[in-house]
């Protein structure tokens, strides 16, 4: 009976563990903003206008671009062979941590990077790296590109997950039979049905893109950097007198994100109205298919190519022997960099795995308890719970993590692995829940009835029937959580107080030094860990149920 | 008194009467509930097995072998269920499916294995214990499902159109196999179906979900 009571409490506990730190941290961060004339000093900072413009510009541009590519791919190509190919290539990219993607892209785009080397000297005439500011450009174009590479796979998968509820095939058939073009038919009949479900994801992408710190440090401009990157510089500065300025900046950053979200909300309403008016004109818009399909396919393939090139570049640099400009490839491959990096790599990798395993296991357990409580007690999560779930992903990290770190400092847990794992949990939980909820709820309820009719208790049905039957999605969700934890930069940096070093914090810290071989080793390992987790999540159920045809994917 | 009694069992949804059954099913006898889809058959079934949703209100009693089971959860009712599809557990072997149903009171690996083997032999499936259920034919799966239901030692059986997915030749054989077992084991059974030949083969009373006798041949 007590176990039953604990299970009933699981959803509330989970929401508390997610929303509690966000709200407490927010209060803790913003309080000093009103002390020691932090706001006045912030307004005196000459870089403010530029930092604000960068945050808004890169965030909004990358969000709109990623959204356009994801929507274009689905609207113009879904169901076709090219779409399946692009999807299959993009899905694994979701596991690539932001920092690794940024570092890989930096290796590709830099004046001495792989693209310049591949084109030199035969096409460009360069025998030395040109003095061009391609990377860390003042307009933030490289940063925008990096953000787009990371967000397109995310939005695409969210969009595809939302499609089944939209009854897309029948709607499209109907629109086609009325003579509408494919893209117009999709935009007018399917998008309105999917949008409410992908809305929180789009908000999260916008908020994240405006405030990403690790990507901004690697790819963004330096003087001034984006507002969030500058805030982190201030927050981690040993000069304590600058902290009120950082707090004031966090308040501004929060206001900017909320304003951008409000702007997006207005744009949604406006576009919806425009769409309705467009639908009433009865124009079939067949022209859109002709240019949108190749455009979307081209953009999708470009994302795949750039990401693949980035990852390959990281790997190549980590094994590169002598490699002078403009050779396209190193003279030979060697393990020197790995040997030199090993003393740092080992402990950082261990810490990364420990944090990721802890937070992913805890999150998976909590989410399973929530979902089981939902089906056992017939609970129906309301819309409010769904938004609370997205809260940690939509609230800018720089706005609540410093307050949380301060809280950790005061209670003495700052800098401990446990505290960092708890901070990771805040971001891991939503992703694990989003990944597991749909397959868990889609389980055939007759299995439970059959079990109960055979006399099985709810506990036996959970452990012996539902959990083993759903082992693959459960492990996949755990792997998603693992990957999310591996990618965490700011929570590790701030809650760890500089004493918890992971592959991610180390790779970003090294990025300014410019030793590509060493950076390559850290980024490679950072990339390999999530892939390993996903491989395990697929291999384990496949091995366990190798003699069960009914347990194969798609069976 | 042994057998299953539906004592003025009534189910309403938003005040509308959907199920009204008042009947006694003797051990080895079969009561058939017949009607087209949407007539309340599945609601009647859910009421007997104990899976009615909160939108329904139930009155009357279910008495099984003298025990009032109306308020009991599904697992404590002692009512076995055969689905339209076999609903075998896909992650367990054929033997694992059967062992899942065996009462925990039967202890020891050997004894449990022997009970599973005996049940398989009875169904003409000797040596199937380690097979993957997905590799079985439709008829074999149906027989495994029935044996699984019986191994839980139910005091009554509920049959939810268990023959409708089988093709014609197989159907008669499986139906005869199930009905013979019900008679041999002296279990009261309720058959829910929309097919007249199932109802006739069962040989008992035929009612619609509102308790009105259905004349043979309709």
XYZ file of C-alpha atoms in Angstrom:
773
model
C 0.000 0.000 0.000
C 2.867 2.388 0.787
C 4.437 1.600 -2.576
C 1.105 2.486 -4.147
C 1.073 5.797 -2.288
C 4.627 6.599 -3.369
C 3.742 5.829 -6.974
C 0.747 8.145 -6.800
C 3.103 10.918 -5.669
C 5.612 10.320 -8.496
C 4.230 12.828 -11.029
C 4.240 15.634 -8.460
C 7.748 14.759 -7.280
C 9.003 14.742 -10.874
C 7.469 18.114 -11.671
C 8.926 19.486 -8.445
C 12.404 18.236 -9.333
C 12.131 19.949 -12.704
C 10.292 23.178 -11.994
C 11.563 23.708 -8.443
C 15.196 24.407 -9.369
C 14.087 26.647 -12.239
C 11.902 28.823 -10.032
C 14.280 28.863 -7.054
C 17.216 29.609 -9.344
C 15.332 32.367 -11.127
C 14.591 34.093 -7.837
C 18.186 33.645 -6.716
C 19.651 35.042 -9.926
C 17.428 38.059 -10.279
C 17.522 39.282 -6.675
C 21.041 40.792 -6.911
C 19.973 42.538 -10.121
C 18.368 45.190 -7.943
C 21.397 45.573 -5.698
C 24.580 47.621 -6.031
C 23.250 49.526 -9.054
C 23.845 46.468 -11.238
C 21.334 47.649 -13.808
C 22.864 51.134 -14.068
C 26.326 49.674 -14.573
C 24.990 47.253 -17.167
C 23.405 50.098 -19.086
C 26.779 51.884 -19.002
C 28.507 48.909 -20.626
C 29.246 50.026 -24.198
C 28.846 46.526 -25.609
C 25.254 46.117 -24.407
C 23.379 47.178 -27.531
C 25.539 44.992 -29.749
C 25.312 41.978 -27.392
C 21.531 42.321 -27.236
C 21.278 42.631 -31.010
C 23.451 39.511 -31.434
C 21.350 37.508 -29.015
C 18.122 38.511 -30.750
C 19.495 38.285 -34.279
C 21.240 34.908 -34.092
C 18.421 33.418 -32.017
C 15.552 34.509 -34.225
C 17.365 33.945 -37.523
C 18.493 30.424 -36.614
C 15.056 29.479 -35.264
C 13.211 30.694 -38.351
C 15.743 29.047 -40.657
C 15.633 25.687 -38.836
C 11.859 25.796 -38.713
C 11.617 26.622 -42.420
C 13.951 23.755 -43.338
C 12.152 21.231 -41.112
C 8.699 22.283 -42.319
C 9.874 22.436 -45.933
C 11.342 18.942 -45.758
C 8.147 17.430 -44.382
C 5.737 19.487 -46.511
C 7.516 18.957 -49.806
C 9.182 15.574 -49.476
C 7.611 13.394 -46.797
C 6.812 9.912 -48.023
C 9.450 10.057 -50.738
C 12.697 8.158 -50.845
C 14.823 11.293 -50.530
C 12.988 12.216 -47.338
C 13.612 8.799 -45.812
C 17.275 9.123 -46.688
C 17.609 12.610 -45.182
C 15.703 11.544 -42.084
C 17.875 8.495 -41.609
C 21.002 10.630 -41.892
C 19.698 13.417 -39.652
C 18.299 11.317 -36.769
C 21.649 10.198 -35.351
C 22.832 13.823 -35.478
C 20.394 14.559 -32.683
C 22.814 12.794 -30.344
C 25.690 15.122 -31.271
C 26.364 17.469 -28.337
C 26.148 21.168 -29.133
C 29.778 21.749 -28.235
C 31.032 18.957 -30.511
C 28.893 20.254 -33.377
C 30.225 23.771 -32.843
C 33.849 22.639 -32.659
C 33.436 20.445 -35.738
C 31.879 23.272 -37.698
C 34.688 25.585 -36.562
C 37.263 23.109 -37.915
C 35.372 23.065 -41.192
C 34.778 26.791 -41.665
C 37.939 28.360 -40.233
C 40.287 30.129 -42.683
C 42.701 27.270 -42.075
C 39.844 24.757 -41.895
C 39.037 21.775 -44.020
C 36.921 23.570 -46.636
C 39.659 26.159 -47.255
C 42.240 23.375 -47.469
C 40.135 21.345 -49.893
C 39.777 24.355 -52.205
C 43.377 25.593 -51.929
C 45.436 26.407 -53.690
C 43.854 25.220 -56.968
C 40.609 27.169 -56.666
C 41.434 29.981 -54.252
C 45.119 30.546 -54.893
C 45.733 30.550 -51.128
C 49.021 29.051 -49.991
C 48.520 30.397 -46.498
C 45.341 30.630 -44.424
C 43.634 33.843 -45.569
C 43.105 36.655 -43.089
C 39.339 36.377 -43.122
C 36.964 36.514 -40.190
C 34.788 33.582 -41.278
C 34.626 32.135 -37.826
C 33.559 34.286 -34.847
C 32.356 36.847 -37.413
C 30.911 40.010 -35.858
C 27.470 39.418 -37.391
C 27.203 35.977 -35.796
C 26.662 34.147 -39.096
C 28.851 31.190 -38.121
C 26.953 30.940 -34.827
C 23.642 31.030 -36.674
C 24.817 28.260 -38.987
C 25.917 26.132 -36.035
C 22.571 26.583 -34.307
C 20.679 25.655 -37.470
C 22.722 22.455 -37.854
C 21.752 21.382 -34.338
C 18.105 22.461 -34.373
C 16.971 21.113 -37.766
C 17.240 17.450 -36.671
C 15.483 18.276 -33.397
C 12.554 20.118 -34.971
C 12.248 17.519 -37.717
C 11.901 14.657 -35.251
C 9.434 16.594 -33.082
C 7.418 17.350 -36.199
C 7.374 13.714 -37.302
C 6.332 12.606 -33.828
C 3.375 14.988 -33.992
C 2.237 13.893 -37.463
C 0.266 10.721 -36.628
C -2.283 12.718 -34.619
C -2.814 15.052 -37.552
C -4.273 12.384 -39.846
C -1.881 13.740 -42.464
C -2.229 11.154 -45.273
C -6.005 11.531 -45.558
C -5.879 15.306 -45.306
C -3.214 15.441 -48.017
C -5.189 13.109 -50.249
C -8.241 15.291 -49.823
C -6.299 18.470 -50.600
C -4.726 16.833 -53.658
C -8.127 15.701 -54.885
C -9.278 19.305 -54.593
C -6.400 20.247 -56.861
C -4.083 21.801 -54.292
C -0.320 21.546 -54.617
C 1.457 19.327 -52.134
C 3.148 22.083 -50.156
C 0.080 24.333 -50.120
C -2.103 21.388 -49.143
C 0.238 20.498 -46.293
C 0.560 24.040 -45.006
C -3.182 24.686 -45.124
C -4.476 21.361 -43.822
C -1.789 19.561 -41.796
C 0.264 22.362 -40.239
C -2.643 23.810 -38.226
C -3.130 20.360 -36.667
C 0.541 19.712 -35.844
C 1.497 23.179 -34.718
C -0.039 23.067 -31.217
C 1.997 19.955 -30.496
C 5.276 21.313 -31.761
C 4.768 24.795 -30.346
C 6.632 24.147 -27.053
C 9.545 22.662 -29.001
C 9.741 25.742 -31.216
C 9.663 27.991 -28.148
C 12.436 25.920 -26.595
C 14.514 26.208 -29.770
C 14.042 29.979 -29.856
C 14.932 30.383 -26.175
C 17.904 28.050 -26.489
C 19.239 29.669 -29.657
C 19.086 33.128 -28.115
C 21.000 32.040 -25.037
C 23.310 29.162 -26.033
C 26.639 29.729 -24.338
C 28.878 26.868 -25.485
C 28.113 27.397 -29.170
C 28.495 31.175 -28.788
C 31.920 30.763 -27.204
C 33.150 28.512 -30.029
C 31.449 30.066 -33.065
C 30.190 33.483 -31.996
C 31.857 36.891 -32.102
C 34.155 37.924 -29.266
C 34.094 41.674 -28.643
C 31.379 41.830 -27.596
C 30.086 38.252 -27.545
C 26.376 37.443 -27.354
C 24.732 38.629 -24.166
C 24.625 35.154 -22.607
C 28.274 34.449 -23.305
C 29.216 37.799 -21.745
C 27.024 37.062 -18.713
C 28.846 33.785 -18.127
C 32.201 35.583 -18.365
C 31.016 37.977 -15.667
C 29.443 35.284 -13.539
C 32.578 33.167 -13.489
C 34.826 36.176 -12.970
C 36.801 36.211 -9.712
C 35.950 39.922 -9.442
C 32.836 39.681 -7.260
C 31.889 43.324 -7.809
C 30.833 42.485 -11.359
C 28.256 39.904 -10.220
C 25.365 42.395 -9.767
C 25.962 43.482 -13.363
C 25.712 39.856 -14.438
C 22.465 39.490 -12.488
C 21.067 42.605 -14.164
C 22.158 41.153 -17.490
C 20.350 37.902 -16.692
C 17.196 39.922 -16.078
C 17.627 41.635 -19.446
C 18.265 38.280 -21.114
C 15.108 36.844 -19.559
C 13.153 39.883 -20.757
C 14.586 39.475 -24.260
C 13.583 35.818 -24.432
C 10.093 36.523 -23.149
C 9.748 39.374 -25.640
C 10.927 37.153 -28.502
C 8.483 34.432 -27.428
C 5.676 36.991 -27.359
C 6.723 38.173 -30.803
C 6.636 34.590 -32.057
C 3.168 34.139 -30.542
C 1.953 37.238 -32.393
C 3.552 36.002 -35.606
C 1.761 32.674 -35.181
C -1.603 34.375 -34.855
C -0.900 36.649 -37.802
C 0.266 33.797 -40.003
C -2.715 31.665 -39.012
C -5.038 34.477 -40.025
C -3.152 34.956 -43.270
C -3.394 31.225 -43.928
C -7.147 31.277 -43.399
C -7.519 34.202 -45.764
C -5.314 32.428 -48.299
C -7.430 29.295 -48.018
C -10.567 31.300 -48.756
C -9.122 32.567 -52.042
C -9.065 28.984 -53.291
C -5.760 29.464 -55.063
C -4.122 26.063 -55.464
C -0.514 27.361 -55.246
C 0.936 24.550 -57.350
C 3.969 26.720 -58.131
C 5.214 26.214 -54.568
C 5.930 22.527 -55.180
C 8.254 23.245 -58.072
C 10.781 25.345 -56.207
C 10.214 24.356 -52.595
C 10.927 20.647 -53.021
C 14.440 21.092 -54.441
C 15.124 23.959 -52.023
C 14.130 21.925 -48.965
C 16.008 18.879 -50.199
C 19.084 20.991 -50.866
C 18.965 22.594 -47.420
C 18.410 19.220 -45.751
C 21.323 17.652 -47.583
C 23.512 20.671 -46.807
C 22.786 20.228 -43.092
C 23.675 16.537 -43.369
C 26.868 17.295 -45.318
C 28.062 20.030 -42.975
C 27.409 17.890 -39.915
C 29.067 14.830 -41.451
C 32.025 16.975 -42.512
C 32.257 18.458 -39.026
C 32.290 15.068 -37.363
C 34.771 13.638 -39.856
C 36.961 16.709 -39.377
C 37.018 16.268 -35.603
C 38.025 12.638 -36.006
C 40.679 13.404 -38.588
C 42.275 16.196 -36.550
C 42.453 14.001 -33.455
C 44.498 11.438 -35.403
C 46.396 13.887 -37.618
C 50.164 13.881 -37.818
C 51.850 16.810 -39.571
C 49.236 18.651 -41.641
C 50.406 21.860 -43.309
C 48.177 24.300 -45.140
C 46.844 23.863 -47.808
C 47.102 20.046 -47.875
C 43.633 18.502 -47.995
C 44.735 15.625 -45.768
C 47.386 15.169 -43.082
C 50.670 13.552 -44.123
C 50.003 10.609 -41.854
C 47.718 9.486 -39.035
C 49.072 8.955 -35.540
C 47.962 8.559 -31.955
C 50.188 11.306 -30.511
C 47.346 13.665 -29.663
C 45.413 10.901 -27.921
C 48.492 9.932 -25.917
C 49.115 13.540 -24.911
C 45.458 14.168 -24.052
C 44.997 10.904 -22.170
C 45.829 12.211 -18.656
C 43.069 14.838 -19.006
C 40.710 12.751 -21.122
C 40.456 9.836 -18.685
C 39.154 11.685 -15.592
C 36.952 13.997 -17.677
C 35.405 11.018 -19.504
C 34.842 9.200 -16.221
C 33.134 12.231 -14.672
C 31.021 12.667 -17.820
C 29.877 9.037 -17.779
C 29.176 9.152 -14.046
C 27.021 12.297 -14.342
C 25.223 11.025 -17.425
C 24.549 7.553 -16.018
C 23.305 8.991 -12.732
C 20.983 11.590 -14.192
C 19.721 9.331 -16.988
C 18.993 6.430 -14.615
C 17.234 8.698 -12.138
C 15.232 10.413 -14.874
C 14.202 7.114 -16.476
C 13.080 5.757 -13.112
C 11.046 8.874 -12.348
C 9.457 8.981 -15.789
C 8.541 5.278 -15.574
C 6.956 5.935 -12.169
C 5.008 8.878 -13.612
C 3.751 6.924 -16.591
C 2.877 3.886 -14.501
C 1.010 6.089 -12.018
C -0.805 7.652 -14.950
C -2.086 4.324 -16.266
C -2.639 2.685 -12.881
C -4.656 5.512 -11.358
C -6.162 6.811 -14.582
C -4.472 10.216 -14.178
C -4.706 12.634 -17.075
C -1.872 15.151 -17.278
C -3.308 18.587 -17.978
C -1.930 21.234 -20.313
C -0.279 22.955 -17.355
C 1.817 19.876 -16.593
C 2.987 19.790 -20.205
C 4.198 23.383 -20.021
C 5.930 22.721 -16.695
C 7.704 19.859 -18.462
C 9.008 22.290 -21.073
C 9.812 25.011 -18.531
C 13.498 24.081 -18.040
C 13.952 23.992 -21.815
C 12.237 27.310 -22.474
C 13.588 29.304 -19.517
C 17.028 30.686 -20.445
C 19.716 28.787 -18.556
C 21.716 31.919 -17.696
C 18.643 33.276 -15.956
C 18.270 30.530 -13.375
C 21.491 28.516 -13.153
C 23.519 31.267 -11.394
C 20.892 31.537 -8.658
C 20.903 27.779 -8.317
C 24.696 27.783 -8.086
C 24.488 30.413 -5.381
C 22.006 28.248 -3.514
C 24.401 25.324 -3.876
C 27.246 27.444 -2.562
C 25.270 28.450 0.489
C 24.201 24.877 1.265
C 27.691 23.561 0.622
C 26.764 21.120 -2.179
C 28.244 23.252 -4.976
C 31.032 21.489 -6.813
C 29.896 17.989 -5.888
C 29.076 15.386 -8.510
C 25.681 14.867 -6.895
C 24.724 18.541 -7.178
C 25.765 18.669 -10.828
C 23.853 15.447 -11.554
C 20.774 16.986 -9.914
C 21.176 20.053 -12.132
C 21.545 17.807 -15.190
C 18.381 15.992 -14.108
C 16.397 19.211 -14.621
C 17.265 19.116 -18.347
C 17.399 15.345 -18.759
C 13.910 14.696 -17.328
C 11.903 16.546 -19.999
C 13.723 14.812 -22.846
C 13.370 11.355 -21.281
C 9.681 11.994 -20.694
C 9.081 13.280 -24.232
C 10.932 10.301 -25.657
C 9.188 7.620 -23.607
C 5.628 8.923 -23.167
C 4.323 8.112 -26.649
C 5.547 4.486 -26.922
C 4.573 3.828 -23.297
C 1.044 5.080 -23.855
C 0.751 3.244 -27.171
C 1.215 -0.151 -25.475
C -1.673 -2.529 -26.219
C -3.908 -2.274 -23.116
C -5.324 -5.753 -23.789
C -2.001 -7.201 -22.628
C -2.665 -5.709 -19.197
C -6.230 -7.055 -19.200
C -4.971 -10.480 -20.267
C -2.405 -10.395 -17.448
C -4.992 -9.285 -14.880
C -7.429 -11.967 -16.036
C -4.654 -14.497 -15.383
C -4.468 -13.198 -11.824
C -1.400 -10.946 -12.134
C -1.078 -7.969 -9.761
C -0.425 -4.491 -11.212
C 3.178 -4.811 -10.053
C 3.632 -8.116 -11.842
C 2.039 -6.690 -14.992
C 4.502 -3.769 -14.863
C 7.665 -5.766 -14.204
C 6.965 -8.912 -16.197
C 4.896 -7.641 -19.120
C 5.007 -3.904 -19.774
C 8.618 -3.136 -18.891
C 10.172 -6.035 -20.851
C 7.860 -5.442 -23.821
C 8.827 -1.761 -23.843
C 12.493 -2.352 -23.067
C 13.645 -0.831 -26.357
C 11.865 2.533 -25.984
C 12.800 2.626 -22.284
C 16.489 2.127 -23.037
C 16.291 4.551 -25.959
C 14.803 7.178 -23.661
C 17.583 6.512 -21.150
C 20.130 6.935 -23.961
C 18.490 10.238 -24.934
C 18.870 11.327 -21.312
C 22.473 10.166 -21.298
C 23.202 12.171 -24.453
C 21.512 15.272 -23.037
C 23.622 15.043 -19.884
C 26.851 14.546 -21.850
C 26.092 17.730 -23.798
C 25.421 19.948 -20.745
C 27.841 22.845 -20.557
C 26.466 25.667 -18.433
C 24.949 23.560 -15.592
C 28.252 21.698 -15.232
C 30.263 24.908 -15.297
C 28.110 26.901 -12.877
C 26.852 24.241 -10.446
C 30.220 22.491 -10.569
C 31.884 25.739 -9.553
C 34.771 24.914 -11.865
C 35.607 21.790 -9.885
C 33.597 19.334 -11.967
C 35.322 18.844 -15.305
C 33.555 16.982 -18.083
C 34.502 16.397 -21.708
C 32.136 19.219 -22.649
C 33.460 21.881 -20.292
C 37.015 20.858 -21.173
C 36.410 20.904 -24.945
C 34.845 24.373 -24.769
C 37.639 25.620 -22.490
C 40.231 24.302 -24.922
C 38.516 25.853 -27.945
C 40.136 29.250 -27.447
C 43.604 27.682 -27.296
C 43.423 26.394 -30.820
C 45.207 23.039 -30.443
C 42.949 21.245 -32.881
C 44.375 17.799 -32.251
C 43.711 17.921 -28.506
C 40.294 19.567 -29.010
C 39.572 16.822 -31.552
C 40.189 14.091 -28.978
C 37.857 15.678 -26.397
C 35.129 16.368 -28.939
C 35.463 12.877 -30.440
C 35.019 11.231 -27.063
C 32.154 13.582 -26.255
C 30.554 12.450 -29.485
C 31.339 8.767 -28.985
C 29.733 8.420 -25.546
C 26.140 9.209 -26.600
C 26.522 7.054 -29.719
C 27.719 4.202 -27.533
C 24.681 4.674 -25.283
C 22.336 4.537 -28.271
C 24.122 1.484 -29.677
C 23.666 -0.284 -26.343
C 20.012 0.744 -26.182
C 19.456 -0.929 -29.549
C 21.730 -3.930 -29.091
C 20.578 -5.054 -25.658
C 16.889 -5.657 -26.485
C 17.869 -7.108 -29.858
C 20.141 -9.645 -28.145
C 17.691 -10.377 -25.341
C 14.777 -10.953 -27.718
C 16.739 -12.357 -30.662
C 14.366 -15.349 -30.794
C 11.168 -13.286 -30.556
C 9.902 -12.184 -33.950
C 7.039 -10.277 -32.294
C 9.533 -8.017 -30.491
C 11.356 -6.732 -33.575
C 11.035 -3.066 -34.498
C 7.890 -2.605 -36.522
C 6.479 -6.013 -35.546
C -24.227 -22.711 -5.402
C -21.741 -23.260 -8.191
C -21.825 -21.459 -11.514
C -21.945 -17.828 -12.612
C -24.959 -15.717 -11.732
C -25.623 -12.394 -13.445
C -28.017 -10.978 -10.902
C -29.900 -8.090 -12.569
C -26.577 -6.837 -13.917
C -27.193 -3.423 -15.500
C -24.796 -0.926 -17.008
C -25.724 2.649 -17.837
C -23.810 5.420 -19.553
C -25.175 8.945 -19.046
C -28.394 7.393 -17.804
C -28.925 5.261 -20.905
C -29.283 1.534 -20.310
C -26.697 -0.384 -22.327
C -26.545 -3.753 -20.640
C -29.279 -5.570 -18.725
C -28.576 -9.224 -18.042
C -30.219 -11.574 -15.567
C -29.082 -15.143 -16.056
C -27.554 -18.202 -14.438
C -24.725 -20.076 -16.169
C -24.250 -23.598 -14.824
C -20.827 -25.304 -14.699
C -20.034 -26.511 -18.209
C -22.831 -24.386 -19.670
C -22.476 -21.491 -22.099
C -24.455 -18.261 -22.149
C -24.155 -16.438 -25.449
C -24.480 -12.663 -25.684
C -25.128 -11.790 -29.294
C -25.648 -8.586 -31.160
C -24.209 -6.389 -33.875
C -21.201 -4.193 -33.105
C -22.100 -1.160 -31.035
C -24.907 -3.034 -29.281
C -23.176 -3.066 -25.897
C -21.506 -6.472 -26.173
C -18.077 -5.165 -25.221
C -19.590 -3.177 -22.349
C -21.200 -6.355 -21.017
C -17.843 -8.072 -21.317
C -16.042 -5.244 -19.497
C -18.638 -5.394 -16.713
C -18.062 -9.120 -16.179
C -14.257 -8.947 -16.345
C -14.056 -5.744 -14.282
C -12.603 -3.205 -16.716
C -15.532 -0.774 -17.046
C -14.420 2.829 -17.488
C -15.461 5.528 -15.001
C -18.048 6.842 -17.473
C -20.219 3.785 -16.832
C -22.380 3.058 -13.797
C -23.056 -0.521 -12.799
C -25.811 -2.010 -10.705
C -26.723 -5.572 -9.796
C -24.377 -8.334 -8.750
C -22.044 -10.944 -10.190
C -21.942 -14.126 -8.155
C -19.355 -16.762 -9.001
C -19.567 -20.064 -7.154
C -21.508 -18.349 -4.390
C -18.998 -15.502 -4.015
C -19.926 -11.889 -4.839
C -17.210 -10.697 -7.248
C -18.911 -7.467 -8.383
C -16.475 -5.107 -6.667
C -13.314 -7.145 -7.091
C -10.416 -6.122 -9.366
C -9.956 -8.168 -12.530
C -7.112 -10.247 -11.130
C -9.127 -11.424 -8.093
C -12.332 -12.382 -9.920
C -11.327 -15.826 -11.088
C -12.754 -15.074 -14.531
C -10.549 -16.202 -17.416
C -10.616 -14.283 -20.685
C -10.098 -15.347 -24.287
C -9.688 -12.451 -26.700
C -10.646 -12.084 -30.322
C -6.908 -12.197 -31.052
C -4.820 -14.539 -28.981
C -2.944 -11.667 -27.185
C 0.023 -13.904 -26.444
C 2.876 -12.076 -24.715
C 5.366 -11.562 -27.558
C 8.465 -11.361 -25.335
C 7.899 -14.744 -23.699
C 8.247 -18.210 -25.207
C 5.163 -20.409 -25.555
C 6.159 -22.099 -22.300
C 6.773 -18.682 -20.690
C 3.265 -17.589 -21.630
C 1.814 -20.664 -19.972
C 4.046 -20.422 -16.898
C 2.935 -16.806 -16.432
C -0.599 -18.119 -15.934
C 0.261 -20.967 -13.557
C -0.649 -20.140 -9.952
C 2.384 -19.170 -7.859
C 1.330 -21.791 -5.351
C 2.688 -24.432 -7.700
C 6.345 -24.323 -6.664
C 9.557 -25.704 -8.107
C 10.941 -25.346 -11.631
C 10.399 -28.986 -12.443
C 6.788 -29.092 -11.273
C 5.928 -25.899 -13.151
C 7.662 -27.092 -16.288
C 5.783 -30.396 -16.046
C 2.459 -28.578 -15.710
C 3.279 -26.503 -18.804
C 4.281 -29.601 -20.786
C 1.113 -31.400 -19.740
C -1.055 -28.482 -20.867
C 0.735 -28.339 -24.217
C 0.296 -32.083 -24.723
C -3.414 -31.736 -23.967
C -3.670 -29.142 -26.734
C -1.734 -31.304 -29.190
C 1.279 -29.008 -28.948
C 3.777 -31.266 -27.161
C 7.346 -29.943 -27.446
C 6.278 -26.356 -28.200
C 7.438 -24.887 -24.868
C 10.552 -23.170 -26.181
C 8.981 -21.892 -29.392
C 8.581 -18.197 -30.200
C 4.816 -17.482 -30.236
C 5.288 -15.365 -33.376
C 6.287 -18.485 -35.331
C 3.050 -20.352 -34.563
C 0.109 -20.789 -36.933
C -3.216 -19.143 -36.137
C -4.718 -22.368 -34.839
C -1.689 -23.129 -32.686
C -1.758 -19.645 -31.207
C -5.463 -19.948 -30.416
C -4.851 -23.220 -28.591
C -1.920 -21.772 -26.617
C -4.118 -18.822 -25.624
C -6.858 -21.172 -24.394
C -4.430 -23.333 -22.426
C -2.902 -20.194 -20.899
C -6.342 -19.083 -19.763
C -7.163 -22.488 -18.285
C -3.819 -22.857 -16.442
C -4.769 -19.879 -14.246
C -7.563 -22.163 -12.965
C -10.444 -19.774 -13.644
C -13.836 -20.489 -12.120
C -15.553 -18.965 -15.149
C -14.609 -18.186 -18.736
C -15.345 -15.168 -20.851
C -14.942 -15.631 -24.598
C -14.666 -12.413 -26.638
C -15.357 -13.533 -30.229
C -12.427 -15.930 -29.939
C -13.112 -17.649 -33.259
C -13.886 -14.739 -35.557
C -10.295 -14.236 -36.767
C -9.778 -17.883 -37.678
C -10.430 -19.117 -41.206
C -13.394 -21.362 -41.852
C -11.894 -24.861 -41.677
C -9.828 -24.120 -38.592
C -12.688 -22.335 -36.917
C -14.910 -25.376 -36.465
C -12.057 -27.433 -35.049
C -10.906 -24.780 -32.561
C -14.483 -24.029 -31.552
C -15.182 -27.695 -30.876
C -11.892 -27.951 -28.939
C -12.794 -24.971 -26.723
C -16.397 -26.023 -26.125
C -15.365 -29.612 -25.333
C -12.843 -28.354 -22.791
C -15.427 -26.114 -21.152
C -17.764 -29.068 -20.742
C -15.006 -31.417 -19.605
C -13.641 -28.983 -17.031
C -17.180 -27.986 -15.987
C -16.537 -24.249 -16.232
C -19.403 -21.793 -16.694
C -18.716 -19.687 -19.796
C -20.045 -16.508 -21.380
C -19.544 -16.217 -25.131
C -19.743 -12.793 -26.716
C -20.185 -12.942 -30.481
C -21.966 -11.472 -33.469
C -21.967 -14.716 -35.406
C -25.013 -16.997 -35.306
C -23.127 -20.236 -35.962
C -20.882 -19.635 -32.921
C -23.980 -19.064 -30.830
C -25.665 -22.210 -32.110
C -22.565 -24.336 -31.642
C -22.332 -23.159 -28.029
C -25.736 -24.700 -27.436
C -26.873 -22.534 -24.507
C -29.204 -19.560 -24.137
C -28.709 -16.684 -26.549
C -29.441 -13.166 -25.303
C -28.762 -9.714 -26.641
C -26.934 -7.248 -24.332
C -30.292 -5.999 -23.022
C -31.263 -9.501 -21.962
C -33.796 -10.241 -24.709
C -33.713 -13.767 -26.124
C -32.345 -13.903 -29.654
C -34.306 -16.359 -31.827
C -32.071 -18.990 -33.448
C -31.013 -18.380 -37.023
C -30.739 -14.594 -36.850
